[in-house]
Short mmCIF file of N, CA, C and O in Angstrom, two decimals:
data_model
loop_
_atom_site.label_atom_id
_atom_site.label_comp_id
_atom_site.label_asym_id
_atom_site.label_seq_id
_atom_site.Cartn_x
_atom_site.Cartn_y
_atom_site.Cartn_z
N MET H 8 -97.97 172.86 88.63
CA MET H 8 -98.65 173.51 89.74
C MET H 8 -98.86 172.55 90.89
O MET H 8 -98.62 172.86 92.03
N SER H 9 -99.30 171.34 90.57
CA SER H 9 -99.56 170.34 91.59
C SER H 9 -98.28 169.95 92.32
O SER H 9 -98.28 169.72 93.51
N SER H 10 -97.19 169.91 91.57
CA SER H 10 -95.90 169.54 92.15
C SER H 10 -95.44 170.58 93.18
O SER H 10 -94.94 170.23 94.23
N SER H 11 -95.63 171.85 92.85
CA SER H 11 -95.22 172.89 93.78
C SER H 11 -96.11 172.89 95.02
O SER H 11 -95.64 173.15 96.12
N MET H 12 -97.40 172.55 94.83
CA MET H 12 -98.30 172.46 95.97
C MET H 12 -97.95 171.27 96.85
O MET H 12 -97.96 171.38 98.08
N ASP H 13 -97.57 170.14 96.24
CA ASP H 13 -97.13 168.99 97.00
C ASP H 13 -95.88 169.30 97.81
O ASP H 13 -95.75 168.89 98.97
N LEU H 14 -94.95 170.02 97.18
CA LEU H 14 -93.73 170.40 97.86
C LEU H 14 -94.03 171.30 99.05
O LEU H 14 -93.51 171.12 100.15
N LEU H 15 -94.89 172.29 98.83
CA LEU H 15 -95.25 173.21 99.89
C LEU H 15 -95.91 172.47 101.06
O LEU H 15 -95.58 172.71 102.23
N LEU H 16 -96.84 171.57 100.76
CA LEU H 16 -97.50 170.80 101.80
C LEU H 16 -96.52 169.91 102.56
O LEU H 16 -96.60 169.75 103.78
N SER H 17 -95.59 169.34 101.84
CA SER H 17 -94.56 168.51 102.47
C SER H 17 -93.70 169.33 103.40
O SER H 17 -93.39 168.92 104.52
N LEU H 18 -93.29 170.50 102.95
CA LEU H 18 -92.47 171.37 103.78
C LEU H 18 -93.21 171.87 105.00
O LEU H 18 -92.65 171.94 106.10
N LEU H 19 -94.46 172.22 104.81
CA LEU H 19 -95.28 172.64 105.96
C LEU H 19 -95.46 171.52 106.97
O LEU H 19 -95.46 171.74 108.19
N GLY H 20 -95.61 170.30 106.48
CA GLY H 20 -95.73 169.13 107.37
C GLY H 20 -94.46 168.93 108.17
O GLY H 20 -94.53 168.63 109.37
N MET H 21 -93.31 169.09 107.54
CA MET H 21 -92.03 168.96 108.27
C MET H 21 -91.90 170.04 109.34
O MET H 21 -91.46 169.77 110.44
N ALA H 22 -92.28 171.26 108.99
CA ALA H 22 -92.20 172.35 109.95
C ALA H 22 -93.17 172.12 111.11
O ALA H 22 -92.87 172.38 112.27
N ALA H 23 -94.36 171.60 110.80
CA ALA H 23 -95.36 171.35 111.83
C ALA H 23 -94.87 170.28 112.81
O ALA H 23 -95.17 170.36 114.01
N MET H 24 -94.12 169.30 112.33
CA MET H 24 -93.61 168.27 113.23
C MET H 24 -92.59 168.84 114.21
O MET H 24 -92.43 168.34 115.31
N ARG H 25 -91.90 169.88 113.85
CA ARG H 25 -90.90 170.52 114.73
C ARG H 25 -91.53 171.61 115.62
O ARG H 25 -90.89 172.10 116.54
N LEU H 26 -92.79 171.96 115.35
CA LEU H 26 -93.43 173.05 116.06
C LEU H 26 -93.49 172.84 117.58
O LEU H 26 -93.20 173.77 118.34
N PRO H 27 -93.85 171.66 118.09
CA PRO H 27 -93.86 171.50 119.55
C PRO H 27 -92.51 171.76 120.20
O PRO H 27 -92.42 172.40 121.28
N VAL H 28 -91.43 171.32 119.58
CA VAL H 28 -90.09 171.56 120.12
C VAL H 28 -89.76 173.05 120.06
O VAL H 28 -89.21 173.61 121.02
N LEU H 29 -90.11 173.70 118.97
CA LEU H 29 -89.85 175.15 118.85
C LEU H 29 -90.63 175.94 119.90
O LEU H 29 -90.10 176.89 120.48
N ILE H 30 -91.86 175.53 120.16
CA ILE H 30 -92.66 176.21 121.20
C ILE H 30 -92.03 175.99 122.56
O ILE H 30 -91.91 176.92 123.36
N ALA H 31 -91.62 174.76 122.85
CA ALA H 31 -90.97 174.46 124.14
C ALA H 31 -89.70 175.26 124.32
O ALA H 31 -89.40 175.78 125.40
N LEU H 32 -88.91 175.38 123.25
CA LEU H 32 -87.69 176.19 123.34
C LEU H 32 -87.99 177.66 123.55
O LEU H 32 -87.28 178.34 124.29
N ALA H 33 -89.04 178.16 122.91
CA ALA H 33 -89.42 179.57 123.10
C ALA H 33 -89.85 179.83 124.53
O ALA H 33 -89.45 180.82 125.15
N VAL H 34 -90.66 178.95 125.08
CA VAL H 34 -91.10 179.09 126.47
C VAL H 34 -89.90 179.02 127.42
O VAL H 34 -89.76 179.82 128.35
N SER H 35 -89.01 178.07 127.17
CA SER H 35 -87.81 177.92 128.00
C SER H 35 -86.94 179.17 127.93
O SER H 35 -86.39 179.62 128.94
N LEU H 36 -86.82 179.73 126.74
CA LEU H 36 -86.03 180.93 126.56
C LEU H 36 -86.59 182.09 127.37
O LEU H 36 -85.86 182.83 128.04
N VAL H 37 -87.92 182.23 127.36
CA VAL H 37 -88.57 183.30 128.15
C VAL H 37 -88.30 183.10 129.63
O VAL H 37 -87.99 184.05 130.35
N TRP H 38 -88.38 181.87 130.10
CA TRP H 38 -88.11 181.59 131.51
C TRP H 38 -86.67 181.93 131.89
O TRP H 38 -86.41 182.51 132.93
N VAL H 39 -85.72 181.52 131.05
CA VAL H 39 -84.31 181.73 131.38
C VAL H 39 -83.95 183.22 131.29
O VAL H 39 -83.18 183.72 132.11
N VAL H 40 -84.48 183.92 130.30
CA VAL H 40 -84.18 185.35 130.16
C VAL H 40 -84.65 186.12 131.39
O VAL H 40 -84.04 187.13 131.76
N ASP H 41 -85.69 185.64 132.06
CA ASP H 41 -86.27 186.31 133.22
C ASP H 41 -85.54 185.97 134.52
O ASP H 41 -86.03 186.26 135.59
N THR H 42 -84.37 185.34 134.45
CA THR H 42 -83.61 185.00 135.65
C THR H 42 -82.44 185.98 135.82
O THR H 42 -82.07 186.68 134.88
N PRO H 43 -81.88 186.04 137.03
CA PRO H 43 -80.75 186.96 137.25
C PRO H 43 -79.56 186.61 136.37
O PRO H 43 -79.28 185.45 136.08
N ARG H 44 -78.85 187.64 135.94
CA ARG H 44 -77.66 187.46 135.11
C ARG H 44 -76.60 186.73 135.90
O ARG H 44 -76.46 186.89 137.10
N GLY H 45 -75.84 185.90 135.17
CA GLY H 45 -74.75 185.17 135.79
C GLY H 45 -74.28 184.06 134.88
O GLY H 45 -74.80 183.88 133.76
N ALA H 46 -73.30 183.30 135.35
CA ALA H 46 -72.74 182.22 134.55
C ALA H 46 -73.78 181.13 134.24
O ALA H 46 -73.82 180.62 133.12
N ILE H 47 -74.60 180.81 135.22
CA ILE H 47 -75.60 179.76 135.01
C ILE H 47 -76.58 180.17 133.93
O ILE H 47 -76.91 179.38 133.03
N ARG H 48 -77.03 181.40 133.98
CA ARG H 48 -77.96 181.90 132.97
C ARG H 48 -77.32 181.90 131.58
O ARG H 48 -77.94 181.50 130.59
N SER H 49 -76.08 182.32 131.51
CA SER H 49 -75.38 182.36 130.23
C SER H 49 -75.26 180.96 129.63
O SER H 49 -75.49 180.78 128.42
N VAL H 50 -74.89 179.99 130.45
CA VAL H 50 -74.76 178.62 129.95
C VAL H 50 -76.11 178.09 129.50
O VAL H 50 -76.22 177.44 128.47
N ALA H 51 -77.16 178.37 130.27
CA ALA H 51 -78.49 177.92 129.90
C ALA H 51 -78.94 178.56 128.58
O ALA H 51 -79.53 177.89 127.73
N LEU H 52 -78.65 179.83 128.39
CA LEU H 52 -79.01 180.51 127.14
C LEU H 52 -78.23 179.91 125.96
O LEU H 52 -78.79 179.72 124.87
N TRP H 53 -76.95 179.60 126.17
CA TRP H 53 -76.17 178.95 125.12
C TRP H 53 -76.75 177.59 124.78
O TRP H 53 -76.85 177.22 123.59
N ALA H 54 -77.12 176.84 125.81
CA ALA H 54 -77.71 175.52 125.57
C ALA H 54 -79.01 175.61 124.78
O ALA H 54 -79.22 174.87 123.83
N LEU H 55 -79.86 176.56 125.16
CA LEU H 55 -81.12 176.71 124.43
C LEU H 55 -80.87 177.18 123.01
O LEU H 55 -81.55 176.76 122.06
N GLY H 56 -79.90 178.05 122.81
CA GLY H 56 -79.53 178.49 121.47
C GLY H 56 -79.03 177.33 120.61
O GLY H 56 -79.37 177.22 119.42
N LEU H 57 -78.21 176.45 121.21
CA LEU H 57 -77.72 175.29 120.47
C LEU H 57 -78.85 174.33 120.14
O LEU H 57 -78.89 173.76 119.04
N LEU H 58 -79.77 174.14 121.09
CA LEU H 58 -80.93 173.27 120.81
C LEU H 58 -81.79 173.85 119.68
O LEU H 58 -82.28 173.11 118.83
N LEU H 59 -81.96 175.16 119.69
CA LEU H 59 -82.72 175.81 118.61
C LEU H 59 -82.01 175.66 117.28
O LEU H 59 -82.63 175.32 116.26
N ALA H 60 -80.70 175.87 117.28
CA ALA H 60 -79.92 175.71 116.04
C ALA H 60 -80.00 174.28 115.53
O ALA H 60 -80.14 174.04 114.33
N GLY H 61 -79.92 173.32 116.46
CA GLY H 61 -80.02 171.92 116.07
C GLY H 61 -81.39 171.57 115.49
O GLY H 61 -81.48 170.83 114.50
N THR H 62 -82.43 172.11 116.08
CA THR H 62 -83.78 171.84 115.59
C THR H 62 -83.98 172.46 114.20
O THR H 62 -84.49 171.79 113.29
N LEU H 63 -83.57 173.69 114.02
CA LEU H 63 -83.71 174.34 112.72
C LEU H 63 -82.77 173.72 111.68
O LEU H 63 -83.15 173.57 110.51
N GLY H 64 -81.58 173.31 112.11
CA GLY H 64 -80.66 172.64 111.21
C GLY H 64 -81.20 171.29 110.74
O GLY H 64 -81.07 170.92 109.58
N GLY H 65 -81.82 170.56 111.66
CA GLY H 65 -82.45 169.29 111.30
C GLY H 65 -83.58 169.49 110.30
O GLY H 65 -83.74 168.69 109.38
N LEU H 66 -84.33 170.53 110.50
CA LEU H 66 -85.41 170.85 109.56
C LEU H 66 -84.84 171.15 108.18
O LEU H 66 -85.32 170.63 107.17
N ALA H 67 -83.78 171.95 108.15
CA ALA H 67 -83.16 172.27 106.87
C ALA H 67 -82.58 171.02 106.19
O ALA H 67 -82.71 170.85 104.97
N LEU H 68 -81.95 170.15 106.96
CA LEU H 68 -81.38 168.93 106.38
C LEU H 68 -82.48 167.99 105.85
O LEU H 68 -82.22 167.24 104.92
N ASN H 69 -83.64 168.04 106.43
CA ASN H 69 -84.74 167.20 105.93
C ASN H 69 -85.42 167.83 104.71
O ASN H 69 -86.01 167.11 103.90
N ILE H 70 -85.34 169.12 104.61
CA ILE H 70 -85.99 169.79 103.48
C ILE H 70 -85.22 169.55 102.18
O ILE H 70 -85.82 169.36 101.12
N VAL H 71 -83.89 169.51 102.25
CA VAL H 71 -83.08 169.40 101.04
C VAL H 71 -83.42 168.16 100.21
O VAL H 71 -83.72 168.28 99.02
N PRO H 72 -83.41 166.94 100.78
CA PRO H 72 -83.73 165.79 99.93
C PRO H 72 -85.17 165.79 99.45
O PRO H 72 -85.45 165.37 98.33
N THR H 73 -86.09 166.27 100.27
CA THR H 73 -87.48 166.35 99.85
C THR H 73 -87.61 167.27 98.66
O THR H 73 -88.32 166.96 97.69
N TRP H 74 -86.95 168.40 98.70
CA TRP H 74 -87.01 169.35 97.60
C TRP H 74 -86.40 168.74 96.34
O TRP H 74 -86.95 168.88 95.24
N LEU H 75 -85.26 168.04 96.48
CA LEU H 75 -84.63 167.43 95.32
C LEU H 75 -85.50 166.35 94.70
O LEU H 75 -85.60 166.23 93.48
N VAL H 76 -86.16 165.54 95.51
CA VAL H 76 -87.05 164.48 95.01
C VAL H 76 -88.25 165.12 94.31
O VAL H 76 -88.65 164.68 93.22
N GLN H 77 -88.82 166.16 94.91
CA GLN H 77 -89.99 166.81 94.32
C GLN H 77 -89.65 167.45 92.98
O GLN H 77 -90.48 167.51 92.08
N THR H 78 -88.40 167.91 92.83
CA THR H 78 -88.01 168.53 91.57
C THR H 78 -87.52 167.49 90.56
O THR H 78 -87.19 167.83 89.42
N GLY H 79 -87.44 166.22 90.97
CA GLY H 79 -87.03 165.15 90.07
C GLY H 79 -85.54 164.99 89.91
O GLY H 79 -85.08 164.31 89.01
N ASP H 80 -84.77 165.59 90.80
CA ASP H 80 -83.31 165.52 90.72
C ASP H 80 -82.80 164.37 91.60
O ASP H 80 -82.19 164.57 92.62
N TYR H 81 -83.05 163.15 91.14
CA TYR H 81 -82.73 161.95 91.95
C TYR H 81 -81.24 161.68 92.07
O TYR H 81 -80.78 161.13 93.05
N GLY H 82 -80.47 162.06 91.07
CA GLY H 82 -79.02 161.82 91.10
C GLY H 82 -78.34 162.55 92.25
O GLY H 82 -77.45 162.04 92.90
N ASN H 83 -78.76 163.79 92.48
CA ASN H 83 -78.17 164.58 93.57
C ASN H 83 -78.57 164.09 94.94
O ASN H 83 -77.85 164.33 95.90
N VAL H 84 -79.70 163.43 95.06
CA VAL H 84 -80.15 162.91 96.35
C VAL H 84 -79.14 161.86 96.84
O VAL H 84 -78.72 161.89 98.01
N GLN H 85 -78.73 160.97 95.97
CA GLN H 85 -77.78 159.95 96.37
C GLN H 85 -76.43 160.57 96.70
O GLN H 85 -75.77 160.19 97.68
N MET H 86 -76.00 161.54 95.92
CA MET H 86 -74.73 162.21 96.18
C MET H 86 -74.77 162.93 97.52
O MET H 86 -73.81 162.91 98.29
N LEU H 87 -75.91 163.56 97.80
CA LEU H 87 -76.03 164.33 99.04
C LEU H 87 -76.21 163.45 100.28
O LEU H 87 -76.06 163.94 101.40
N SER H 88 -76.54 162.18 100.10
CA SER H 88 -76.84 161.34 101.26
C SER H 88 -75.65 161.26 102.22
O SER H 88 -75.84 161.27 103.43
N TYR H 89 -74.44 161.22 101.71
CA TYR H 89 -73.26 161.18 102.58
C TYR H 89 -73.12 162.49 103.36
O TYR H 89 -72.83 162.48 104.55
N TRP H 90 -73.33 163.59 102.66
CA TRP H 90 -73.24 164.89 103.32
C TRP H 90 -74.35 165.06 104.36
O TRP H 90 -74.12 165.62 105.44
N LEU H 91 -75.55 164.57 104.03
CA LEU H 91 -76.66 164.68 104.97
C LEU H 91 -76.43 163.83 106.21
O LEU H 91 -76.76 164.26 107.32
N ARG H 92 -75.88 162.64 106.02
CA ARG H 92 -75.55 161.82 107.20
C ARG H 92 -74.54 162.52 108.09
O ARG H 92 -74.66 162.51 109.31
N GLY H 93 -73.54 163.10 107.47
CA GLY H 93 -72.56 163.87 108.25
C GLY H 93 -73.18 165.06 108.95
O GLY H 93 -72.86 165.34 110.11
N GLY H 94 -74.10 165.72 108.26
CA GLY H 94 -74.81 166.84 108.87
C GLY H 94 -75.66 166.41 110.05
O GLY H 94 -75.68 167.09 111.09
N HIS H 95 -76.35 165.29 109.92
CA HIS H 95 -77.18 164.77 111.03
C HIS H 95 -76.29 164.37 112.19
O HIS H 95 -76.66 164.57 113.35
N PHE H 96 -75.11 163.80 111.89
CA PHE H 96 -74.18 163.43 112.98
C PHE H 96 -73.72 164.70 113.70
O PHE H 96 -73.68 164.74 114.94
N ALA H 97 -73.39 165.74 112.95
CA ALA H 97 -72.95 167.00 113.56
C ALA H 97 -74.06 167.61 114.40
O ALA H 97 -73.81 168.11 115.49
N LEU H 98 -75.29 167.55 113.92
CA LEU H 98 -76.42 168.06 114.70
C LEU H 98 -76.63 167.24 115.96
O LEU H 98 -77.02 167.78 117.01
N GLY H 99 -76.37 165.94 115.88
CA GLY H 99 -76.44 165.10 117.08
C GLY H 99 -75.41 165.54 118.10
O GLY H 99 -75.70 165.56 119.31
N LEU H 100 -74.22 165.88 117.64
CA LEU H 100 -73.19 166.39 118.57
C LEU H 100 -73.60 167.72 119.19
O LEU H 100 -73.39 167.96 120.39
N VAL H 101 -74.21 168.59 118.39
CA VAL H 101 -74.68 169.88 118.90
C VAL H 101 -75.77 169.64 119.96
O VAL H 101 -75.74 170.26 121.03
N ASP H 102 -76.70 168.75 119.70
CA ASP H 102 -77.74 168.43 120.66
C ASP H 102 -77.18 167.84 121.94
O ASP H 102 -77.62 168.15 123.04
N ALA H 103 -76.18 166.97 121.80
CA ALA H 103 -75.56 166.36 122.98
C ALA H 103 -74.86 167.44 123.83
O ALA H 103 -75.01 167.46 125.06
N LEU H 104 -74.12 168.33 123.19
CA LEU H 104 -73.45 169.42 123.90
C LEU H 104 -74.47 170.30 124.59
O LEU H 104 -74.30 170.67 125.76
N ALA H 105 -75.55 170.62 123.90
CA ALA H 105 -76.59 171.48 124.48
C ALA H 105 -77.22 170.82 125.69
O ALA H 105 -77.48 171.47 126.70
N THR H 106 -77.45 169.53 125.61
CA THR H 106 -78.05 168.79 126.74
C THR H 106 -77.11 168.82 127.94
O THR H 106 -77.53 169.06 129.07
N VAL H 107 -75.83 168.58 127.71
CA VAL H 107 -74.85 168.61 128.81
C VAL H 107 -74.80 169.99 129.43
O VAL H 107 -74.79 170.13 130.66
N LEU H 108 -74.78 171.03 128.61
CA LEU H 108 -74.75 172.41 129.14
C LEU H 108 -76.01 172.71 129.94
O LEU H 108 -75.93 173.35 131.00
N LEU H 109 -77.15 172.30 129.44
CA LEU H 109 -78.40 172.57 130.13
C LEU H 109 -78.47 171.83 131.48
O LEU H 109 -78.88 172.39 132.49
N VAL H 110 -78.03 170.57 131.50
CA VAL H 110 -78.03 169.82 132.76
C VAL H 110 -77.02 170.41 133.74
O VAL H 110 -77.26 170.50 134.94
N TRP H 111 -75.86 170.87 133.22
CA TRP H 111 -74.90 171.54 134.09
C TRP H 111 -75.51 172.76 134.75
O TRP H 111 -75.37 172.98 135.95
N ALA H 112 -76.20 173.56 133.95
CA ALA H 112 -76.83 174.78 134.48
C ALA H 112 -77.91 174.43 135.51
O ALA H 112 -78.00 175.08 136.56
N MET H 113 -78.69 173.41 135.24
CA MET H 113 -79.74 173.01 136.19
C MET H 113 -79.14 172.52 137.50
O MET H 113 -79.59 172.91 138.58
N THR H 114 -78.15 171.63 137.41
CA THR H 114 -77.57 171.10 138.65
C THR H 114 -76.85 172.19 139.43
O THR H 114 -76.91 172.22 140.65
N ARG H 115 -76.20 173.08 138.74
CA ARG H 115 -75.52 174.19 139.41
C ARG H 115 -76.53 175.08 140.13
O ARG H 115 -76.31 175.49 141.26
N ALA H 116 -77.63 175.39 139.46
CA ALA H 116 -78.67 176.23 140.06
C ALA H 116 -79.30 175.51 141.26
O ALA H 116 -79.57 176.14 142.30
N LEU H 117 -79.54 174.22 141.14
CA LEU H 117 -80.14 173.47 142.25
C LEU H 117 -79.20 173.36 143.43
O LEU H 117 -79.62 173.43 144.57
N ARG H 118 -77.92 173.20 143.17
CA ARG H 118 -76.94 173.15 144.26
C ARG H 118 -76.82 174.48 144.98
O ARG H 118 -76.63 174.54 146.19
N ASN H 119 -76.97 175.57 144.24
CA ASN H 119 -76.91 176.90 144.85
C ASN H 119 -78.13 177.16 145.72
O ASN H 119 -78.06 177.93 146.66
N ARG H 120 -79.25 176.53 145.41
CA ARG H 120 -80.49 176.73 146.18
C ARG H 120 -80.53 175.88 147.45
O ARG H 120 -81.21 176.20 148.40
N ALA H 121 -79.82 174.75 147.41
CA ALA H 121 -79.89 173.82 148.55
C ALA H 121 -79.28 174.45 149.80
O ALA H 121 -78.24 175.09 149.75
N THR H 122 -79.96 174.27 150.90
CA THR H 122 -79.45 174.75 152.17
C THR H 122 -78.70 173.62 152.85
O THR H 122 -79.12 172.48 152.85
N PRO H 123 -77.56 173.92 153.45
CA PRO H 123 -76.79 172.89 154.10
C PRO H 123 -77.53 172.30 155.29
O PRO H 123 -78.23 173.01 156.00
N ALA H 124 -77.39 171.00 155.47
CA ALA H 124 -78.06 170.31 156.59
C ALA H 124 -77.33 170.65 157.89
O ALA H 124 -76.12 170.70 157.94
N ALA H 125 -78.10 170.87 158.94
CA ALA H 125 -77.50 171.24 160.21
C ALA H 125 -77.29 170.05 161.11
O ALA H 125 -77.85 169.04 161.05
#
């Protein structure tokens, strides 16, 4: 019983650490959805979706070894370490792509707002 409670508290702690980012993404999503439809909005929504997927994927990748350790399955933790490193690398690529897309959307929107100097 204590082991399952420790696991639950550990998982809740991991989720709580990601909560500020999830809240920021939710607020950002509300702001972007409330803008006029177009290519910039679509790219921004894709970027936010990728950032959300990366955040949730990172949470999932952190839960797996914690769960295995809590259940006493230490042999699989070492075997999974290579896969988890690859997963974290892939999530890093997703985050990088999302950042580039988001900055592209921001600069494009800012350039469209700028008035030419006379």
